[in-house]
Amino acid sequence: MRLNFIIIVIFVCALMIFAERAFPFVLFSKTNPPKIIKIIQKFIPTMVISCLLVYCLKDVTFTDKNGLYLKGFIPSFSALFVTLGLQLWKKNTLLSILSGTVLYMLMLRIL
């Protein structure tokens, strides 16, 4: 591919992302958003986190053919509880997610 074509594609993608992000501000700059938008805005973080939680834990197994399967669920649920506990305690999303991820990766290597 030619360099000009790649630069044009990147520019068009950046312009579309900017327009998509700016659209709600332009649309609601003069008026208040409808009530349904305010409700969605209030609950969307919880909905997104719930979807991510279900997605991350969907493949966790508790048993295998020999009985209890520690490698499957111990790292996942330990990281989940550490992340949840730190979020409730410190209310710092970066710290919570980073700590849970590091714990999960360490436990995968150890177990």
Tab-separated table of C-alpha atoms in Angstrom:
chain	number	residue	atom	x	y	z
A	1	MET	CA	0.000	0.000	0.000
A	2	ARG	CA	1.105	3.492	-0.595
A	3	LEU	CA	1.914	5.795	2.277
A	4	ASN	CA	-0.599	8.431	1.120
A	5	PHE	CA	-3.437	5.932	1.266
A	6	ILE	CA	-2.488	4.826	4.792
A	7	ILE	CA	-2.311	8.443	5.998
A	8	ILE	CA	-5.726	9.209	4.490
A	9	VAL	CA	-7.278	6.116	6.118
A	10	ILE	CA	-5.840	7.039	9.515
A	11	PHE	CA	-7.089	10.619	9.137
A	12	VAL	CA	-10.606	9.501	8.165
A	13	CYS	CA	-10.740	7.044	11.090
A	14	ALA	CA	-9.590	9.733	13.519
A	15	LEU	CA	-12.140	12.178	12.131
A	16	MET	CA	-14.962	9.642	12.483
A	17	ILE	CA	-13.993	8.831	16.077
A	18	PHE	CA	-13.843	12.538	16.919
A	19	ALA	CA	-17.256	13.156	15.309
A	20	GLU	CA	-18.743	10.209	17.170
A	21	ARG	CA	-17.406	11.505	20.498
A	22	ALA	CA	-18.433	15.130	19.837
A	23	PHE	CA	-21.965	14.320	18.625
A	24	PRO	CA	-23.637	14.096	22.076
A	25	PHE	CA	-22.060	17.372	23.173
A	26	VAL	CA	-23.253	19.151	20.055
A	27	LEU	CA	-26.701	17.550	20.277
A	28	PHE	CA	-27.323	18.426	23.935
A	29	SER	CA	-25.385	21.699	24.208
A	30	LYS	CA	-28.503	23.872	24.113
A	31	THR	CA	-30.982	21.605	25.904
A	32	ASN	CA	-30.962	19.087	28.690
A	33	PRO	CA	-30.803	15.446	27.623
A	34	PRO	CA	-33.990	13.381	27.854
A	35	LYS	CA	-34.716	11.503	31.054
A	36	ILE	CA	-33.938	8.114	29.493
A	37	ILE	CA	-30.444	9.323	28.564
A	38	LYS	CA	-29.843	10.402	32.161
A	39	ILE	CA	-30.961	6.970	33.416
A	40	ILE	CA	-28.703	5.192	30.929
A	41	GLN	CA	-25.833	7.496	31.844
A	42	LYS	CA	-26.282	6.662	35.513
A	43	PHE	CA	-26.316	2.877	35.093
A	44	ILE	CA	-24.045	2.248	32.094
A	45	PRO	CA	-20.808	1.775	34.108
A	46	THR	CA	-22.482	-0.923	36.209
A	47	MET	CA	-23.868	-2.611	33.100
A	48	VAL	CA	-20.486	-2.601	31.349
A	49	ILE	CA	-18.661	-3.976	34.397
A	50	SER	CA	-21.334	-6.670	34.785
A	51	CYS	CA	-20.888	-7.729	31.152
A	52	LEU	CA	-17.108	-7.841	31.588
A	53	LEU	CA	-17.467	-9.869	34.773
A	54	VAL	CA	-19.699	-12.451	33.098
A	55	TYR	CA	-17.383	-12.583	30.088
A	56	CYS	CA	-14.277	-13.088	32.225
A	57	LEU	CA	-15.788	-15.787	34.436
A	58	LYS	CA	-17.746	-17.719	31.793
A	59	ASP	CA	-15.033	-20.326	31.201
A	60	VAL	CA	-14.063	-20.913	34.831
A	61	THR	CA	-14.435	-24.549	35.825
A	62	PHE	CA	-14.777	-25.807	39.371
A	63	THR	CA	-14.175	-29.511	38.807
A	64	ASP	CA	-12.508	-31.809	36.356
A	65	LYS	CA	-12.703	-35.588	36.000
A	66	ASN	CA	-10.532	-36.069	39.123
A	67	GLY	CA	-12.539	-33.827	41.442
A	68	LEU	CA	-11.854	-30.279	42.612
A	69	TYR	CA	-9.933	-28.227	40.066
A	70	LEU	CA	-7.979	-25.574	41.965
A	71	LYS	CA	-6.129	-24.146	38.993
A	72	GLY	CA	-9.380	-23.212	37.325
A	73	PHE	CA	-11.192	-21.064	39.810
A	74	ILE	CA	-8.794	-20.066	42.600
A	75	PRO	CA	-6.870	-17.449	40.538
A	76	SER	CA	-10.029	-16.029	38.990
A	77	PHE	CA	-12.000	-15.633	42.180
A	78	SER	CA	-8.985	-14.450	44.201
A	79	ALA	CA	-8.368	-11.688	41.672
A	80	LEU	CA	-12.072	-10.878	41.610
A	81	PHE	CA	-12.276	-10.509	45.397
A	82	VAL	CA	-9.051	-8.470	45.584
A	83	THR	CA	-10.286	-6.149	42.849
A	84	LEU	CA	-13.696	-5.791	44.466
A	85	GLY	CA	-12.243	-5.261	47.942
A	86	LEU	CA	-9.741	-2.641	46.816
A	87	GLN	CA	-12.397	-0.818	44.797
A	88	LEU	CA	-14.763	-0.684	47.781
A	89	TRP	CA	-11.953	0.304	50.152
A	90	LYS	CA	-9.794	2.739	48.158
A	91	LYS	CA	-12.219	3.722	45.346
A	92	ASN	CA	-9.282	3.794	42.937
A	93	THR	CA	-10.103	1.990	39.711
A	94	LEU	CA	-6.538	1.848	38.408
A	95	LEU	CA	-5.227	0.372	41.653
A	96	SER	CA	-8.061	-2.161	41.820
A	97	ILE	CA	-7.765	-3.423	38.254
A	98	LEU	CA	-3.967	-3.443	38.269
A	99	SER	CA	-3.799	-5.336	41.577
A	100	GLY	CA	-6.359	-7.902	40.456
A	101	THR	CA	-4.574	-8.445	37.151
A	102	VAL	CA	-1.142	-8.829	38.766
A	103	LEU	CA	-2.523	-11.261	41.358
A	104	TYR	CA	-4.267	-13.288	38.654
A	105	MET	CA	-1.138	-13.537	36.519
A	106	LEU	CA	1.031	-14.479	39.490
A	107	MET	CA	-1.396	-17.160	40.622
A	108	LEU	CA	-1.558	-18.631	37.127
A	109	ARG	CA	2.211	-18.980	37.180
A	110	ILE	CA	2.367	-20.354	40.733
A	111	LEU	CA	-0.496	-22.890	40.630
